[in-house]
mmCIF file of C-alpha atoms and ligand atoms in Angstrom:
data_model
loop_
_atom_site.group_PDB
_atom_site.id
_atom_site.type_symbol
_atom_site.label_atom_id
_atom_site.label_comp_id
_atom_site.label_asym_id
_atom_site.label_seq_id
_atom_site.Cartn_x
_atom_site.Cartn_y
_atom_site.Cartn_z
ATOM 1 C CA MET A 1 -32.955 -5.526 90.229
ATOM 2 C CA SER A 2 -33.267 -2.923 92.941
ATOM 3 C CA GLN A 3 -31.566 0.378 92.265
ATOM 4 C CA ILE A 4 -29.978 2.832 94.632
ATOM 5 C CA ILE A 5 -31.317 6.369 94.372
ATOM 6 C CA TYR A 6 -30.499 9.602 96.183
ATOM 7 C CA LEU A 7 -33.293 11.265 98.139
ATOM 8 C CA ASN A 8 -32.720 14.202 100.484
ATOM 9 C CA GLY A 9 -29.213 13.321 101.611
ATOM 10 C CA GLU A 10 -29.631 9.554 101.687
ATOM 11 C CA TYR A 11 -28.745 6.703 99.343
ATOM 12 C CA ILE A 12 -31.630 4.235 99.498
ATOM 13 C CA ASN A 13 -33.385 1.553 97.464
ATOM 14 C CA ARG A 14 -35.725 3.001 94.872
ATOM 15 C CA ASP A 15 -38.709 1.119 96.319
ATOM 16 C CA ASP A 16 -38.084 2.721 99.719
ATOM 17 C CA GLY A 17 -38.163 6.291 98.356
ATOM 18 C CA LYS A 18 -41.093 8.178 99.941
ATOM 19 C CA ILE A 19 -42.035 11.842 100.138
ATOM 20 C CA SER A 20 -44.767 13.650 102.050
ATOM 21 C CA ILE A 21 -48.137 14.382 100.438
ATOM 22 C CA MET A 22 -47.477 17.936 101.683
ATOM 23 C CA ASP A 23 -44.534 18.324 99.313
ATOM 24 C CA ARG A 24 -45.166 21.283 97.009
ATOM 25 C CA GLY A 25 -43.958 19.199 94.070
ATOM 26 C CA PHE A 26 -46.855 16.794 94.676
ATOM 27 C CA LEU A 27 -49.489 19.444 95.451
ATOM 28 C CA PHE A 28 -48.559 22.192 92.988
ATOM 29 C CA GLY A 29 -46.039 20.708 90.546
ATOM 30 C CA ASP A 30 -43.771 23.325 92.127
ATOM 31 C CA GLY A 31 -40.274 22.319 91.103
ATOM 32 C CA VAL A 32 -37.791 21.810 88.306
ATOM 33 C CA TYR A 33 -35.911 18.879 86.812
ATOM 34 C CA GLU A 34 -33.074 17.779 84.563
ATOM 35 C CA LEU A 35 -32.417 14.730 82.510
ATOM 36 C CA VAL A 36 -28.731 13.888 82.152
ATOM 37 C CA PRO A 37 -27.556 11.023 79.932
ATOM 38 C CA ILE A 38 -24.762 8.793 81.207
ATOM 39 C CA TYR A 39 -22.375 7.455 78.563
ATOM 40 C CA LYS A 40 -19.479 5.160 79.431
ATOM 41 C CA SER A 41 -20.271 5.644 83.123
ATOM 42 C CA LYS A 42 -19.910 9.437 82.946
ATOM 43 C CA PRO A 43 -22.629 12.107 83.136
ATOM 44 C CA PHE A 44 -22.872 13.681 79.667
ATOM 45 C CA LEU A 45 -22.264 17.429 79.238
ATOM 46 C CA ILE A 46 -22.708 17.771 82.974
ATOM 47 C CA ASN A 47 -21.752 21.447 83.163
ATOM 48 C CA LYS A 48 -24.350 22.401 80.566
ATOM 49 C CA HIS A 49 -27.058 20.438 82.380
ATOM 50 C CA LEU A 50 -26.112 21.983 85.735
ATOM 51 C CA GLN A 51 -26.082 25.431 84.175
ATOM 52 C CA ARG A 52 -29.620 24.899 82.823
ATOM 53 C CA LEU A 53 -30.736 23.577 86.210
ATOM 54 C CA ARG A 54 -29.333 26.694 87.882
ATOM 55 C CA SER A 55 -31.233 28.809 85.377
ATOM 56 C CA SER A 56 -34.500 26.887 86.010
ATOM 57 C CA LEU A 57 -34.066 27.285 89.798
ATOM 58 C CA GLU A 58 -33.397 30.976 89.379
ATOM 59 C CA LEU A 59 -36.405 31.480 87.091
ATOM 60 C CA VAL A 60 -38.741 29.943 89.709
ATOM 61 C CA GLY A 61 -37.173 31.956 92.539
ATOM 62 C CA MET A 62 -35.306 29.090 94.233
ATOM 63 C CA LYS A 63 -32.139 31.172 94.316
ATOM 64 C CA THR A 64 -31.032 30.043 97.750
ATOM 65 C CA ASP A 65 -30.657 26.436 96.693
ATOM 66 C CA PHE A 66 -27.640 26.692 94.443
ATOM 67 C CA ALA A 67 -25.638 24.816 97.096
ATOM 68 C CA ILE A 68 -27.423 21.662 95.944
ATOM 69 C CA ILE A 69 -25.926 22.075 92.504
ATOM 70 C CA GLU A 70 -22.400 21.933 93.913
ATOM 71 C CA ASP A 71 -23.153 18.431 95.259
ATOM 72 C CA LEU A 72 -25.009 17.019 92.290
ATOM 73 C CA GLU A 73 -22.056 15.881 90.218
ATOM 74 C CA ASN A 74 -20.641 14.019 93.199
ATOM 75 C CA ILE A 75 -24.042 12.426 93.922
ATOM 76 C CA MET A 76 -24.233 11.259 90.301
ATOM 77 C CA LEU A 77 -20.730 9.767 90.434
ATOM 78 C CA GLN A 78 -21.649 7.893 93.616
ATOM 79 C CA LEU A 79 -24.839 6.528 92.020
ATOM 80 C CA ILE A 80 -22.933 5.451 88.906
ATOM 81 C CA ALA A 81 -20.500 3.521 91.130
ATOM 82 C CA LYS A 82 -23.192 2.018 93.388
ATOM 83 C CA ASN A 83 -25.439 0.928 90.483
ATOM 84 C CA LYS A 84 -22.647 0.173 87.990
ATOM 85 C CA TYR A 85 -24.314 2.335 85.361
ATOM 86 C CA VAL A 86 -22.683 2.363 81.929
ATOM 87 C CA ASP A 87 -25.245 3.786 79.462
ATOM 88 C CA HIS A 88 -28.181 5.102 81.461
ATOM 89 C CA PHE A 89 -29.610 8.485 82.319
ATOM 90 C CA PHE A 90 -30.263 10.461 85.472
ATOM 91 C CA TYR A 91 -33.520 12.064 86.368
ATOM 92 C CA VAL A 92 -32.861 14.969 88.775
ATOM 93 C CA HIS A 93 -35.940 16.416 90.468
ATOM 94 C CA ILE A 94 -35.894 19.381 92.851
ATOM 95 C CA THR A 95 -39.135 20.609 94.375
ATOM 96 C CA ARG A 96 -39.621 23.661 96.556
ATOM 97 C CA GLY A 97 -40.154 21.230 99.430
ATOM 98 C CA TYR A 98 -42.464 20.370 102.309
ATOM 99 C CA GLN A 99 -44.947 22.863 103.736
ATOM 100 C CA SER A 100 -47.298 21.936 106.608
ATOM 101 C CA SER A 101 -50.433 23.453 105.001
ATOM 102 C CA ARG A 102 -51.531 23.696 101.366
ATOM 103 C CA ASN A 103 -50.931 27.302 100.446
ATOM 104 C CA HIS A 104 -50.071 28.833 97.081
ATOM 105 C CA VAL A 105 -47.715 31.160 98.955
ATOM 106 C CA TYR A 106 -44.467 29.511 99.963
ATOM 107 C CA PRO A 107 -42.613 30.510 103.119
ATOM 108 C CA ASP A 108 -39.043 31.826 103.252
ATOM 109 C CA GLY A 109 -36.402 29.251 104.026
ATOM 110 C CA ILE A 110 -38.366 26.215 102.840
ATOM 111 C CA LYS A 111 -36.051 23.219 102.353
ATOM 112 C CA PRO A 112 -36.132 21.701 98.858
ATOM 113 C CA THR A 113 -36.746 18.027 98.149
ATOM 114 C CA VAL A 114 -33.940 16.583 96.025
ATOM 115 C CA LEU A 115 -34.220 13.309 94.135
ATOM 116 C CA VAL A 116 -31.656 11.786 91.768
ATOM 117 C CA MET A 117 -32.416 8.437 90.176
ATOM 118 C CA GLY A 118 -31.289 6.420 87.180
ATOM 119 C CA GLU A 119 -33.466 5.258 84.325
ATOM 120 C CA GLU A 120 -32.641 2.825 81.576
ATOM 121 C CA TYR A 121 -31.485 4.402 78.359
ATOM 122 C CA LYS A 122 -32.422 2.975 74.974
ATOM 123 C CA VAL A 123 -31.366 5.274 72.150
ATOM 124 C CA PHE A 124 -32.607 4.314 68.665
ATOM 125 C CA SER A 125 -29.975 2.567 66.566
ATOM 126 C CA LYS A 126 -29.196 4.013 63.134
ATOM 127 C CA GLU A 127 -30.975 1.004 61.657
ATOM 128 C CA LYS A 128 -34.140 1.990 63.533
ATOM 129 C CA LEU A 129 -34.126 5.460 61.916
ATOM 130 C CA LYS A 130 -34.247 4.029 58.402
ATOM 131 C CA ASN A 131 -38.016 4.147 57.875
ATOM 132 C CA GLY A 132 -38.498 7.503 59.563
ATOM 133 C CA PHE A 133 -41.207 8.380 62.097
ATOM 134 C CA LYS A 134 -44.597 10.004 61.883
ATOM 135 C CA GLY A 135 -45.369 13.348 63.488
ATOM 136 C CA CYS A 136 -48.459 15.483 63.939
ATOM 137 C CA VAL A 137 -49.053 19.178 64.455
ATOM 138 C CA ARG A 138 -51.080 20.709 67.303
ATOM 139 C CA GLU A 139 -51.567 24.165 68.757
ATOM 140 C CA ASP A 140 -48.992 24.892 71.480
ATOM 141 C CA PHE A 141 -51.305 25.634 74.398
ATOM 142 C CA ARG A 142 -48.572 25.482 77.069
ATOM 143 C CA TRP A 143 -47.533 28.413 79.219
ATOM 144 C CA MET A 144 -45.125 31.178 78.203
ATOM 145 C CA LYS A 145 -42.289 29.951 80.394
ATOM 146 C CA SER A 146 -41.418 26.806 78.500
ATOM 147 C CA ASN A 147 -37.731 27.735 78.839
ATOM 148 C CA ILE A 148 -37.987 26.541 82.468
ATOM 149 C CA LYS A 149 -37.545 22.786 82.840
ATOM 150 C CA SER A 150 -40.550 22.666 85.155
ATOM 151 C CA ILE A 151 -41.923 19.450 86.646
ATOM 152 C CA SER A 152 -45.432 20.780 85.823
ATOM 153 C CA LEU A 153 -45.611 18.865 82.565
ATOM 154 C CA LEU A 154 -49.355 18.395 82.097
ATOM 155 C CA GLY A 155 -49.416 20.328 78.809
ATOM 156 C CA ASN A 156 -46.495 18.300 77.433
ATOM 157 C CA VAL A 157 -48.028 15.064 78.735
ATOM 158 C CA LEU A 158 -51.363 15.736 76.995
ATOM 159 C CA LEU A 159 -49.642 16.705 73.756
ATOM 160 C CA LYS A 160 -47.301 13.683 73.762
ATOM 161 C CA ASN A 161 -50.204 11.362 74.527
ATOM 162 C CA TYR A 162 -52.197 12.792 71.650
ATOM 163 C CA ALA A 163 -49.318 11.594 69.453
ATOM 164 C CA ALA A 164 -49.024 8.212 71.162
ATOM 165 C CA GLN A 165 -52.767 7.517 70.949
ATOM 166 C CA ASN A 166 -52.905 8.407 67.267
ATOM 167 C CA GLY A 167 -49.905 6.458 66.040
ATOM 168 C CA PHE A 168 -47.416 9.343 65.900
ATOM 169 C CA TYR A 169 -43.974 9.558 67.474
ATOM 170 C CA GLU A 170 -44.097 13.258 68.353
ATOM 171 C CA THR A 171 -46.431 16.260 68.398
ATOM 172 C CA LEU A 172 -44.882 19.331 66.777
ATOM 173 C CA LEU A 173 -46.195 22.497 68.354
ATOM 174 C CA ILE A 174 -47.404 25.629 66.589
ATOM 175 C CA ARG A 175 -48.056 28.995 68.219
ATOM 176 C CA ASN A 176 -49.160 31.989 66.124
ATOM 177 C CA LYS A 177 -48.514 29.943 62.962
ATOM 178 C CA LYS A 178 -44.880 29.362 64.002
ATOM 179 C CA LEU A 179 -43.142 26.184 65.104
ATOM 180 C CA THR A 180 -42.017 26.237 68.736
ATOM 181 C CA GLU A 181 -40.743 22.727 69.591
ATOM 182 C CA GLY A 182 -41.926 19.148 70.089
ATOM 183 C CA SER A 183 -43.844 18.000 73.159
ATOM 184 C CA ALA A 184 -40.592 16.495 74.491
ATOM 185 C CA SER A 185 -37.950 17.559 71.957
ATOM 186 C CA ASN A 186 -36.517 20.418 69.913
ATOM 187 C CA ILE A 187 -37.050 20.475 66.161
ATOM 188 C CA PHE A 188 -34.716 21.048 63.222
ATOM 189 C CA VAL A 189 -35.819 21.412 59.606
ATOM 190 C CA VAL A 190 -34.106 21.696 56.233
ATOM 191 C CA ASN A 191 -35.909 24.161 54.025
ATOM 192 C CA ASN A 192 -34.608 25.204 50.594
ATOM 193 C CA GLY A 193 -31.343 23.483 51.487
ATOM 194 C CA LYS A 194 -30.896 25.474 54.731
ATOM 195 C CA VAL A 195 -30.788 23.908 58.194
ATOM 196 C CA MET A 196 -33.046 25.886 60.542
ATOM 197 C CA THR A 197 -34.279 25.596 64.120
ATOM 198 C CA PRO A 198 -36.578 27.935 66.074
ATOM 199 C CA ASN A 199 -34.963 30.710 68.115
ATOM 200 C CA LEU A 200 -34.527 30.349 71.861
ATOM 201 C CA GLY A 201 -36.970 32.308 74.039
ATOM 202 C CA VAL A 202 -39.773 31.742 76.537
ATOM 203 C CA GLU A 203 -41.631 29.436 74.146
ATOM 204 C CA ILE A 204 -39.061 26.637 73.982
ATOM 205 C CA LEU A 205 -36.719 24.674 76.191
ATOM 206 C CA PRO A 206 -33.059 25.464 75.471
ATOM 207 C CA GLY A 207 -32.222 21.844 74.649
ATOM 208 C CA ILE A 208 -28.728 20.616 75.436
ATOM 209 C CA THR A 209 -28.872 18.339 72.365
ATOM 210 C CA ARG A 210 -30.056 21.271 70.214
ATOM 211 C CA ASP A 211 -27.088 23.295 71.430
ATOM 212 C CA LEU A 212 -24.626 20.447 70.845
ATOM 213 C CA LEU A 213 -25.925 19.798 67.345
ATOM 214 C CA ILE A 214 -25.671 23.468 66.339
ATOM 215 C CA GLU A 215 -22.072 23.476 67.603
ATOM 216 C CA LEU A 216 -21.198 20.254 65.741
ATOM 217 C CA PHE A 217 -22.824 21.433 62.499
ATOM 218 C CA ARG A 218 -20.951 24.744 62.630
ATOM 219 C CA LYS A 219 -17.635 22.989 63.375
ATOM 220 C CA ASN A 220 -18.290 20.925 60.240
ATOM 221 C CA ASN A 221 -18.978 24.026 58.161
ATOM 222 C CA ILE A 222 -22.703 23.411 57.940
ATOM 223 C CA ASP A 223 -24.652 26.586 58.446
ATOM 224 C CA VAL A 224 -27.550 26.515 60.939
ATOM 225 C CA GLU A 225 -29.996 29.376 61.183
ATOM 226 C CA GLU A 226 -31.741 30.000 64.513
ATOM 227 C CA THR A 227 -34.812 31.703 63.203
ATOM 228 C CA ASP A 228 -38.607 31.714 62.975
ATOM 229 C CA VAL A 229 -39.926 28.604 61.246
ATOM 230 C CA SER A 230 -43.487 29.048 60.017
ATOM 231 C CA GLU A 231 -46.018 26.213 59.926
ATOM 232 C CA ASP A 232 -45.813 26.412 56.124
ATOM 233 C CA ASP A 233 -41.995 26.159 56.211
ATOM 234 C CA LEU A 234 -42.310 23.125 58.445
ATOM 235 C CA LEU A 235 -44.799 21.313 56.234
ATOM 236 C CA ASN A 236 -42.896 22.160 53.048
ATOM 237 C CA SER A 237 -39.474 21.225 54.379
ATOM 238 C CA GLU A 238 -37.193 18.678 52.768
ATOM 239 C CA GLU A 239 -36.325 17.233 56.194
ATOM 240 C CA VAL A 240 -37.548 17.440 59.792
ATOM 241 C CA TRP A 241 -36.054 15.798 62.879
ATOM 242 C CA CYS A 242 -36.403 15.922 66.662
ATOM 243 C CA THR A 243 -33.542 16.178 69.156
ATOM 244 C CA SER A 244 -33.524 15.341 72.851
ATOM 245 C CA SER A 245 -31.332 13.771 75.504
ATOM 246 C CA THR A 246 -33.318 10.547 75.375
ATOM 247 C CA ASN A 247 -33.101 10.165 71.586
ATOM 248 C CA TYR A 248 -30.649 12.526 70.016
ATOM 249 C CA CYS A 249 -31.996 12.409 66.444
ATOM 250 C CA VAL A 250 -35.401 11.137 65.331
ATOM 251 C CA PRO A 251 -36.259 11.874 61.671
ATOM 252 C CA ILE A 252 -39.889 12.772 60.951
ATOM 253 C CA THR A 253 -40.777 11.765 57.398
ATOM 254 C CA GLU A 254 -44.529 12.351 57.515
ATOM 255 C CA ILE A 255 -46.630 14.973 59.331
ATOM 256 C CA ASP A 256 -50.379 14.356 59.599
ATOM 257 C CA SER A 257 -50.238 12.090 56.510
ATOM 258 C CA LYS A 258 -48.265 14.646 54.466
ATOM 259 C CA LYS A 259 -44.888 13.417 53.286
ATOM 260 C CA ILE A 260 -41.876 15.517 54.276
ATOM 261 C CA GLY A 261 -39.614 15.906 51.234
ATOM 262 C CA ASP A 262 -39.769 12.623 49.368
ATOM 263 C CA GLY A 263 -40.878 10.807 52.511
ATOM 264 C CA THR A 264 -37.493 9.215 53.211
ATOM 265 C CA VAL A 265 -34.853 10.029 55.827
ATOM 266 C CA GLY A 266 -32.631 12.784 54.424
ATOM 267 C CA GLU A 267 -28.882 13.396 54.498
ATOM 268 C CA TYR A 268 -28.934 16.073 57.226
ATOM 269 C CA SER A 269 -30.971 13.843 59.532
ATOM 270 C CA TYR A 270 -28.368 11.093 59.143
ATOM 271 C CA LYS A 271 -25.595 13.667 59.481
ATOM 272 C CA SER A 272 -27.092 14.829 62.801
ATOM 273 C CA TYR A 273 -27.247 11.277 64.078
ATOM 274 C CA ASP A 274 -23.682 10.541 62.930
ATOM 275 C CA LEU A 275 -22.174 13.746 64.343
ATOM 276 C CA ILE A 276 -23.676 13.206 67.791
ATOM 277 C CA ASN A 277 -22.906 9.506 67.718
ATOM 278 C CA LYS A 278 -19.262 10.255 66.848
ATOM 279 C CA PHE A 279 -19.049 12.911 69.591
ATOM 280 C CA ILE A 280 -20.265 10.342 72.134
ATOM 281 C CA SER A 281 -17.995 7.587 70.855
ATOM 282 C CA GLU A 282 -14.970 9.869 71.258
ATOM 283 C CA LEU A 283 -15.732 10.704 74.915
HETATM 284 N N1 PDD B 301 -37.109 16.389 77.494
HETATM 285 N N2 PDD B 301 -38.131 20.421 74.638
HETATM 286 C C1 PDD B 301 -38.873 19.759 75.536
HETATM 287 C C2 PDD B 301 -40.255 20.233 75.821
HETATM 288 C C3 PDD B 301 -38.332 18.650 76.199
HETATM 289 O O1 PDD B 301 -39.088 17.981 77.114
HETATM 290 C C4 PDD B 301 -37.022 18.203 75.870
HETATM 291 C C5 PDD B 301 -36.402 17.002 76.505
HETATM 292 C C6 PDD B 301 -36.290 18.927 74.919
HETATM 293 C C7 PDD B 301 -34.879 18.555 74.535
HETATM 294 O O2 PDD B 301 -33.971 18.953 75.519
HETATM 295 P P1 PDD B 301 -32.605 18.157 75.767
HETATM 296 O O3 PDD B 301 -31.890 18.054 74.470
HETATM 297 O O4 PDD B 301 -31.846 18.996 76.742
HETATM 298 O O5 PDD B 301 -33.000 16.822 76.323
HETATM 299 C C8 PDD B 301 -36.877 20.035 74.326
HETATM 300 C C9 PDD B 301 -36.594 15.278 78.242
HETATM 301 C C10 PDD B 301 -35.978 14.225 77.396
HETATM 302 C C11 PDD B 301 -37.695 14.750 79.173
HETATM 303 O O6 PDD B 301 -38.424 15.570 79.683
HETATM 304 O O7 PDD B 301 -37.784 13.543 79.402
#
């Protein structure tokens, strides 16, 4: 069924959405994005997503375009109504815009391209978590601004496809012998009974799910340490799981053929799933 999307001020059918080949998003990957789940026909944690989008825009010098952010919530509500979305997610994509010649240097006053479209959402059921998932470890060769939700995702795409082509769910990334994040997720581990996740900084995306889970754990008197996690800590953990807006908790029970803990899904992984699931069900 055809879907209505928002592109540069217009509500149109998805198949009719076209942009110029001279768009800097197409030529340079010059832009930022957000992925916002929709639960029960409402954008999830919208203020946190808009705040991160504002930060991404600011970090790439698109300061003048904050006006767009004011409109985004309204655009999303209109799309939810037009498409009758219940559980879905929004992909929001803002590029620096059209420029008549290909030039690394962008002019002042360039008008951004703004796209908002829905995608189907299929979160894993608790049943699906039961057997755990396999992960692998690779060197994190991405750039040192991974805190920006940039549309230039080639590094992440190559790393995720390495996993997909080799029968793994996710690639866990190591830089200087320390865990950064997954190719499309943040990572939590339980080591010596302690829940830990890598510190925020330029090497990782400040995940909205990561943030929510830390808050929910702390509210439930479970301590979470935001700290360095070495490759050794990771491989010798009792539990490892990935968090992201598309799948809020995915337990990793084996990394490169090495069992994590006893190789089964642990109590904190289930706890993470249950806490987020409960939070969503109470919306
Ligand atoms: N990505 N780190 C990376 C590199 C990511 O791509 C993502 C999510 C996360 C988790 O962030 P959040 O909890 O806010 O979704 C961490 C989305 C799902 C994507 O690009 O499709």
